[in-house]
mmCIF file of C-alpha atoms and ligand atoms in Angstrom:
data_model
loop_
_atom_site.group_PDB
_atom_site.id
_atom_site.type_symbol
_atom_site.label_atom_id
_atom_site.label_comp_id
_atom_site.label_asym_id
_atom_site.label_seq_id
_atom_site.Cartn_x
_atom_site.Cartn_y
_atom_site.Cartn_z
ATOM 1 C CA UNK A 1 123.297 55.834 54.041
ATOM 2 C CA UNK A 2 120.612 58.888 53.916
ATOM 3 C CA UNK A 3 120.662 58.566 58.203
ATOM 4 C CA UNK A 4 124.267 60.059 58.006
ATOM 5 C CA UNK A 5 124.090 62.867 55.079
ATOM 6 C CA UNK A 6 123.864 66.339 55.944
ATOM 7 C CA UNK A 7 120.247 67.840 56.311
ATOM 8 C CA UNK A 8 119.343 70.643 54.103
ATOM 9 C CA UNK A 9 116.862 72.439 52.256
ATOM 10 C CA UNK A 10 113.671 71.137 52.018
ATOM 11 C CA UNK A 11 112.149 70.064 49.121
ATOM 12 C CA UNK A 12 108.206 70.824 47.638
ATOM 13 C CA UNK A 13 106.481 68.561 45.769
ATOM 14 C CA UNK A 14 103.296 69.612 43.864
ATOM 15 C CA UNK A 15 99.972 67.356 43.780
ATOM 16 C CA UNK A 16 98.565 68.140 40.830
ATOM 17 C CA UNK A 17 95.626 65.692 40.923
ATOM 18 C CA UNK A 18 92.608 67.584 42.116
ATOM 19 C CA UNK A 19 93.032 69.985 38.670
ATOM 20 C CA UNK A 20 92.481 66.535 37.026
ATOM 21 C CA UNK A 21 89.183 66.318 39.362
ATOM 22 C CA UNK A 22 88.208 69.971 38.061
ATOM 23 C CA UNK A 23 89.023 68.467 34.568
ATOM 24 C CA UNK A 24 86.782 65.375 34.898
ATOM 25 C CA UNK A 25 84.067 67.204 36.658
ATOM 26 C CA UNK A 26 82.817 68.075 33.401
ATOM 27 C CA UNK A 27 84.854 65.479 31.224
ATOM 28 C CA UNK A 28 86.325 68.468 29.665
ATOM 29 C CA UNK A 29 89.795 68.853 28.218
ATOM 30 C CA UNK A 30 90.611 71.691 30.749
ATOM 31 C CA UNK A 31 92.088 72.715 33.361
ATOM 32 C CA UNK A 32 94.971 70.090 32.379
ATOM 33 C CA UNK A 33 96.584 69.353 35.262
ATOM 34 C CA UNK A 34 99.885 68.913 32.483
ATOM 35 C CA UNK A 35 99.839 72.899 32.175
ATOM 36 C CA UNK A 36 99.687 73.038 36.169
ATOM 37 C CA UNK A 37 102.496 70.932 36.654
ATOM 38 C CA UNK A 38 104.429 73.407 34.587
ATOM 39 C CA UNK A 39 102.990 76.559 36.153
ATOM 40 C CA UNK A 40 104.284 74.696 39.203
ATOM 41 C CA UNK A 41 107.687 74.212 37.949
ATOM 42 C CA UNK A 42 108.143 77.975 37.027
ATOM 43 C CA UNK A 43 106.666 78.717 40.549
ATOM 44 C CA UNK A 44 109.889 76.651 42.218
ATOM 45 C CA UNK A 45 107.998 73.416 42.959
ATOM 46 C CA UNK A 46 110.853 70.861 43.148
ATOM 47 C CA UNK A 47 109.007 68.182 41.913
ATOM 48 C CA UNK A 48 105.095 66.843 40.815
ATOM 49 C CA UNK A 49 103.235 64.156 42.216
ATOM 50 C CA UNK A 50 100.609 62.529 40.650
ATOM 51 C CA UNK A 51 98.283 59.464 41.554
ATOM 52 C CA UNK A 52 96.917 57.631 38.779
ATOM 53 C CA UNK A 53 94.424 55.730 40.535
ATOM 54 C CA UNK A 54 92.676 52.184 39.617
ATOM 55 C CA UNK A 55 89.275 53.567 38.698
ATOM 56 C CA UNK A 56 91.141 57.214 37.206
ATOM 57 C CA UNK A 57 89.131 59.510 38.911
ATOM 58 C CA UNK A 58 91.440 62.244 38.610
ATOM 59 C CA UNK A 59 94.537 61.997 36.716
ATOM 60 C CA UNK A 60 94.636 59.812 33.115
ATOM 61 C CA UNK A 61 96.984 57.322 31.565
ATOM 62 C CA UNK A 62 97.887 60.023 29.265
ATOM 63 C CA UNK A 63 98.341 62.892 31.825
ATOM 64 C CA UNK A 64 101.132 60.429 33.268
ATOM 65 C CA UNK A 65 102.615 60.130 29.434
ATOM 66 C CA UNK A 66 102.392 63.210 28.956
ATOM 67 C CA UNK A 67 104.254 64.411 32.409
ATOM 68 C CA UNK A 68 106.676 62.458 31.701
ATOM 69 C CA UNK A 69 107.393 64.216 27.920
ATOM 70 C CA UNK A 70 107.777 67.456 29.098
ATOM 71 C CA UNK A 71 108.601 67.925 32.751
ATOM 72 C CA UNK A 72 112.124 68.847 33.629
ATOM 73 C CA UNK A 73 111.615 68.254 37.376
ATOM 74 C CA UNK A 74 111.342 64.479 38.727
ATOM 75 C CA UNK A 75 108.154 63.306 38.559
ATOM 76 C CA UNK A 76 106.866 61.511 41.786
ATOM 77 C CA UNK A 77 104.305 58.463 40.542
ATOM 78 C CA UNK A 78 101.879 57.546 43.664
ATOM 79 C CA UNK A 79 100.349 54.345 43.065
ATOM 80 C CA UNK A 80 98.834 51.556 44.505
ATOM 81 C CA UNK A 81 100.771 48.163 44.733
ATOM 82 C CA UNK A 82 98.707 46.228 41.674
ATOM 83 C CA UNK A 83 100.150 44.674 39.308
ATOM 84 C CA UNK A 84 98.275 46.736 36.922
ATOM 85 C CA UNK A 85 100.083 50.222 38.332
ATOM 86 C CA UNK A 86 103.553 48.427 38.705
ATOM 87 C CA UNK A 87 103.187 47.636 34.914
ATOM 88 C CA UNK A 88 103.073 51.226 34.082
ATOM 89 C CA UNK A 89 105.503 52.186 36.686
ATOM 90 C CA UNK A 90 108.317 50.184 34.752
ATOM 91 C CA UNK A 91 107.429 50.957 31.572
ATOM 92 C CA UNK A 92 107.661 55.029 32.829
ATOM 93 C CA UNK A 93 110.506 54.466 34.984
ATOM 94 C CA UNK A 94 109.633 57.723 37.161
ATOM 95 C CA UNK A 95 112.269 59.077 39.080
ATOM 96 C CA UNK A 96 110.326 58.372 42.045
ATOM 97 C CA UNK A 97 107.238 55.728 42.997
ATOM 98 C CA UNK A 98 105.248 56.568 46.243
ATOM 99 C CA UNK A 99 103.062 53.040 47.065
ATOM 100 C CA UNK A 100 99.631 54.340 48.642
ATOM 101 C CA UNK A 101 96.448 52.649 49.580
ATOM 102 C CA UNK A 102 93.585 52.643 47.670
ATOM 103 C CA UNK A 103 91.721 49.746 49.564
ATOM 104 C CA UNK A 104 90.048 49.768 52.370
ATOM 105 C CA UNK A 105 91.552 46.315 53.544
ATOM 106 C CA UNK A 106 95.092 47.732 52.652
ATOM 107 C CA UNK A 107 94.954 50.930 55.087
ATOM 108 C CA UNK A 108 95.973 51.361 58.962
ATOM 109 C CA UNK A 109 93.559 52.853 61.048
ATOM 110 C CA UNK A 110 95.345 55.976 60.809
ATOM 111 C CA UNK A 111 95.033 55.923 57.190
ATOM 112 C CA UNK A 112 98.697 54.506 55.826
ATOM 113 C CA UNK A 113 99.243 51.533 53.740
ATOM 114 C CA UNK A 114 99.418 48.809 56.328
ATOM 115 C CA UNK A 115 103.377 47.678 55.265
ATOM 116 C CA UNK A 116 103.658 45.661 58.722
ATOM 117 C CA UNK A 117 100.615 43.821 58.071
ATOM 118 C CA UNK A 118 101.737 42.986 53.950
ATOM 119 C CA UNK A 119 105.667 42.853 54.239
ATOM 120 C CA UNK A 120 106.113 40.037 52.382
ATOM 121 C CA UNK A 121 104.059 40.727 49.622
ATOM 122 C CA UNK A 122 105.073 44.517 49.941
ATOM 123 C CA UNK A 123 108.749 43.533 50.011
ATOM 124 C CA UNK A 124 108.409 41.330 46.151
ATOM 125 C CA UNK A 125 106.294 44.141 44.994
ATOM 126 C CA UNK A 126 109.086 46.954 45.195
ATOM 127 C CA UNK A 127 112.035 45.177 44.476
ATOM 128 C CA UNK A 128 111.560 45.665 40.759
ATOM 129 C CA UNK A 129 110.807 49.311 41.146
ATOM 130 C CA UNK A 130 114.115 49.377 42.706
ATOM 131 C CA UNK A 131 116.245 47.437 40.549
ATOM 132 C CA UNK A 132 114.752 50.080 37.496
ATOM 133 C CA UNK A 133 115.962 53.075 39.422
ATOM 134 C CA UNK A 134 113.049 54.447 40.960
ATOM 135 C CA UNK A 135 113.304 55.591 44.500
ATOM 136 C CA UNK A 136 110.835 54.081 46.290
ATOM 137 C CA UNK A 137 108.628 55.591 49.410
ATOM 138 C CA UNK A 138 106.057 53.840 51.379
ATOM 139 C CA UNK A 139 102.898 56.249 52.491
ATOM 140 C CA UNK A 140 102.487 54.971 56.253
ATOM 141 C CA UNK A 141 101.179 56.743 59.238
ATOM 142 C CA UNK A 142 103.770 57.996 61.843
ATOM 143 C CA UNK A 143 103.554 54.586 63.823
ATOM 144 C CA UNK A 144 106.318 52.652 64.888
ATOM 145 C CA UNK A 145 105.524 49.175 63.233
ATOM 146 C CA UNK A 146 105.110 51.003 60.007
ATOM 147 C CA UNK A 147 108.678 52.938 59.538
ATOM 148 C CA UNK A 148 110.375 49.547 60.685
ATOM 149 C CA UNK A 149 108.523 47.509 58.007
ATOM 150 C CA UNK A 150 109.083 50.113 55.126
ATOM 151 C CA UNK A 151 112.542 49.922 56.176
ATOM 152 C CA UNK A 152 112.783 46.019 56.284
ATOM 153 C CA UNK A 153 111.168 45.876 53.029
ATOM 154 C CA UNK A 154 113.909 47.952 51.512
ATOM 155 C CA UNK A 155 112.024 51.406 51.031
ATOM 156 C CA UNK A 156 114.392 54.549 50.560
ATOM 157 C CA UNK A 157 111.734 56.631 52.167
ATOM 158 C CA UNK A 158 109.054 56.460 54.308
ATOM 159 C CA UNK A 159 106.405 59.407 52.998
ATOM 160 C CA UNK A 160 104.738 60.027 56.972
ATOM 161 C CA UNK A 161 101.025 60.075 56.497
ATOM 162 C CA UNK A 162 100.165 63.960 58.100
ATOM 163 C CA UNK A 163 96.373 63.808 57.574
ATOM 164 C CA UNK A 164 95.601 63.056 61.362
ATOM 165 C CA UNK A 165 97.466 66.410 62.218
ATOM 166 C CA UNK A 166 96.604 68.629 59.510
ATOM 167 C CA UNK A 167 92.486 67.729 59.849
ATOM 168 C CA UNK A 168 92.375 67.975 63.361
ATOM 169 C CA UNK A 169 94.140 71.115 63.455
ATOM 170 C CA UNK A 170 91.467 72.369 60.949
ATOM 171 C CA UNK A 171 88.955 70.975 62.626
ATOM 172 C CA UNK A 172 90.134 73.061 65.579
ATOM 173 C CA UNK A 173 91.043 70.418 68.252
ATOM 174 C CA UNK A 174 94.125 71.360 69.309
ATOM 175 C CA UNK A 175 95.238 69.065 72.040
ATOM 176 C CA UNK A 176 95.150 66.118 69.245
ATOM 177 C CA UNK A 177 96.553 68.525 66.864
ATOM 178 C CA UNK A 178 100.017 68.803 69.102
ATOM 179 C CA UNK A 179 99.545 65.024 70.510
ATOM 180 C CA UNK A 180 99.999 64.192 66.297
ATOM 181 C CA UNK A 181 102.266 66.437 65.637
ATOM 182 C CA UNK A 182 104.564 65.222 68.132
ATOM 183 C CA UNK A 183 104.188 61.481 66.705
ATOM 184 C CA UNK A 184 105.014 62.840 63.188
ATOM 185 C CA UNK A 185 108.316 64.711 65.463
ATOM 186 C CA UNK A 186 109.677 61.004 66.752
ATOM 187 C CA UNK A 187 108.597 59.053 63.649
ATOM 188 C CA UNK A 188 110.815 61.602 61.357
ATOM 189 C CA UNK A 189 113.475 61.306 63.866
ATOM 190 C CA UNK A 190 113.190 57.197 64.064
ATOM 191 C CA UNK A 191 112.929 56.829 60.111
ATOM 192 C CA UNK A 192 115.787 58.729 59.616
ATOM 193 C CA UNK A 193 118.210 57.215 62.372
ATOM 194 C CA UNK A 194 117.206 53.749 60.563
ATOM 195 C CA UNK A 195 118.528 55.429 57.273
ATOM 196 C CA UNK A 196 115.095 56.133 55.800
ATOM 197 C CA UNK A 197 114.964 59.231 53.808
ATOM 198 C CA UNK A 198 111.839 61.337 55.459
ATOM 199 C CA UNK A 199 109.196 62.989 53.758
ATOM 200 C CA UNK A 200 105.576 64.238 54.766
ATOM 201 C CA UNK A 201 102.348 64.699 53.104
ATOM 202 C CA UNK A 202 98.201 64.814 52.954
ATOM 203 C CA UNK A 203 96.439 67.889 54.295
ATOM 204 C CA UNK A 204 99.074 70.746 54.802
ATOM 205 C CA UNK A 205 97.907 74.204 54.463
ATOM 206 C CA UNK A 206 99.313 77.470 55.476
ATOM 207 C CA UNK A 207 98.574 76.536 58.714
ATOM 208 C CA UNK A 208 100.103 73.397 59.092
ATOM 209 C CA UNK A 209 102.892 73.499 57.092
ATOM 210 C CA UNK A 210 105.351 74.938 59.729
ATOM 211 C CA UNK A 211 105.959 72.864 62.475
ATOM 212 C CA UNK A 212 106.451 69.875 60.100
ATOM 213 C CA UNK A 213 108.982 71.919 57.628
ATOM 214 C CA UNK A 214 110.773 72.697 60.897
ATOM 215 C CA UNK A 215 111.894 69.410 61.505
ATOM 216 C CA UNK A 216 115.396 68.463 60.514
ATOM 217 C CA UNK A 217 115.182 64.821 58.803
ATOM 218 C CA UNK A 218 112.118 65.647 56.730
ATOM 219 C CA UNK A 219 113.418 65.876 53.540
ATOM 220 C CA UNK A 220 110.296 66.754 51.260
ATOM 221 C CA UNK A 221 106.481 67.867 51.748
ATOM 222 C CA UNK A 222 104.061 66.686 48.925
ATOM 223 C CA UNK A 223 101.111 69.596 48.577
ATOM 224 C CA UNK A 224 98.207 69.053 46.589
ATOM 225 C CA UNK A 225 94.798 69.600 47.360
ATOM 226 C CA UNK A 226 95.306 73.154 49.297
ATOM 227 C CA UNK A 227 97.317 74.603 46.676
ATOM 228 C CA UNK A 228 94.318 73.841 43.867
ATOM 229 C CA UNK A 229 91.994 75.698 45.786
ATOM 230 C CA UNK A 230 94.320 78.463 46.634
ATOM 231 C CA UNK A 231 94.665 79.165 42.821
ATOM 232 C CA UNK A 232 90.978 79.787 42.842
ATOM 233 C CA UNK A 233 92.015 83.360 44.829
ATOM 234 C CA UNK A 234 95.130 83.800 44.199
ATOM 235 C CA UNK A 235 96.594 82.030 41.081
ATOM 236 C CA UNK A 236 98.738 78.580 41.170
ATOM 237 C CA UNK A 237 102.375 80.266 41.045
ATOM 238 C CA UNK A 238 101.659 82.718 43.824
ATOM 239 C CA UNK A 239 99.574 80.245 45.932
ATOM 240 C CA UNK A 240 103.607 78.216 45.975
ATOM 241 C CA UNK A 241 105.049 80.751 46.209
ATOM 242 C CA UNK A 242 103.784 81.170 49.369
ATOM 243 C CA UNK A 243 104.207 77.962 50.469
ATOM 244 C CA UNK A 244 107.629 77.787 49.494
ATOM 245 C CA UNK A 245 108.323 80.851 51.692
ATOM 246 C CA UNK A 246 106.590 79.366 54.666
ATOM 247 C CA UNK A 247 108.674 76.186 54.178
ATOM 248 C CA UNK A 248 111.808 78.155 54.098
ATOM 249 C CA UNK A 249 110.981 80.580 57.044
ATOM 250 C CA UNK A 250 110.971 77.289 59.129
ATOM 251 C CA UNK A 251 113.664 75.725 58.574
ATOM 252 C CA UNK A 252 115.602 79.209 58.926
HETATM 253 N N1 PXP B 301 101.149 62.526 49.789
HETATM 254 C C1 PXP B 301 100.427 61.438 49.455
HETATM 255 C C2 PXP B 301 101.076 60.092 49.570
HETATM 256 C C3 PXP B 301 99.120 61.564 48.976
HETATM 257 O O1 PXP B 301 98.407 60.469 48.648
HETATM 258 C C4 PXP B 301 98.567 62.843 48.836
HETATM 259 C C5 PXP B 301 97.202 63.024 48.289
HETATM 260 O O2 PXP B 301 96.270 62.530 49.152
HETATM 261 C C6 PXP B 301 99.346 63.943 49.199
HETATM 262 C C7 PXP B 301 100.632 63.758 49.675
HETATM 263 C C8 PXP B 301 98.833 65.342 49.066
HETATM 264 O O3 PXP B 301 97.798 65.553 49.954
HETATM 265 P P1 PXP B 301 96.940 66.881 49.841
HETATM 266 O O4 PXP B 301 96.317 66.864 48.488
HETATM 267 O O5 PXP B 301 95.969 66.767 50.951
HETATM 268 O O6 PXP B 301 97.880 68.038 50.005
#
């Protein structure tokens, strides 16, 4: 059970959509977010993430087809749970599915997928995802009710929704800033001691990144949307690079 392994380095996984939204801007054939996710792999990104949404805003059918040709890292597929996206999951067969909103009607107010609310379905909707291999992680916000219902659904991991922290932090009020951060603290710890595997994503930047990294069950931080624009100044590999040091320096 992932509650009683040994906790240890901590993983990054690259977002790669918003080069796809660069991409589509123009309806161009470049940047391709494909090349990225390679750049990203050179870099030390332990795995990509990529969210091919229902109306394929950002990344395409054949950006995930593609991905899956040539990457040598696992590929982590977010999606949202149609029967439409499920369809492509299991014909893929990604190492790893992350189930995300995309509806208004299926978010918490904090922004999650609402799992307590939609356990049942939720629960029918993994359990081939599961039985084809894929690890399975439910995108909730660090709330109680949430991290039990992944769990009862039988979710590997619980992906902790860290938007709440990271834009408040921005957005410089602090006192929320630490009052979120220290949900995200106690959610890790409660996923984890129900044998959830932990992992944390939306909104990290340098900034944010630290106090999160520093906690012992989360297992793996997904990065997107920071990291684009930090290639505008600095270039993809080093903007990782960095990110992957701060990650380190924490948990040191
Ligand atoms: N994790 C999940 C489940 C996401 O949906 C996203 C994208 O919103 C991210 C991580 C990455 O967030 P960001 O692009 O803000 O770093």
């Amino acid at each position: 059970m992932a509650g009683t392994e040994p906790l240890g380095r901590i993983r990054l996984g690259v977002n790669i959509d918003h080069v796809a939204t660069v991409r589509n801007a123009r309806g161009s054939a470049y940047p391709d977010p494909v090349r990225a996710a390679q750049l990203a792999e050179a870099a030390g990104a332990d795995g990509i993430t990529a969210h091919l949404r229902e109306d394929r805003r950002h990344i395409s059918d054949s950006d995930i087809d593609r991905l899956m040709e040539v990457l040598r890292v696992p590929l982590n597929f977010e999606m949202a749970p149609t029967d439409e996206m499920q369809a492509i999951a299991l014909r893929h067969k990604p190492h790893a599915v992350c189930i995300v909103p995309e509806k208004r009607e299926e978010l918490t107010t904090e922004g999650g997928l609402d799992v307590a609310r939609d356990e049942n379905r939720l629960a029918h909707f993994i359990a081939p995802l599961r039985d084809a291999g894929c690890r399975v992680s439910m995108f909730v916000a660090a709330d109680r009710a949430q991290v039990e219902a992944a769990q009862r659904i039988g979710a590997q991991v619980v992906e902790l929704h860290a938007g709440a922290y990271c834009d408040s932090f921005s957005e410089g009020r602090f006192d929320e800033s630490a009052a979120e951060l220290e949900r995200l603290r106690d959610m890790s710890a409660y996923g984890h001691s129900l044998g959830l595997e932990v992992h944390a994503g939306h909104g990290f930047t340098y900034d944010t990144v630290k106090p999160v990294a520093e906690f012992p069950e989360v297992m793996e931080l997904n990065i997107g949307h920071f990291l684009i624009g930090e290639a505008i100044f600095v270039g993809l590999e080093a903007a990782i690079r960095e990110m992957r040091r701060l990650m380190d320096e924490a948990r040191a």
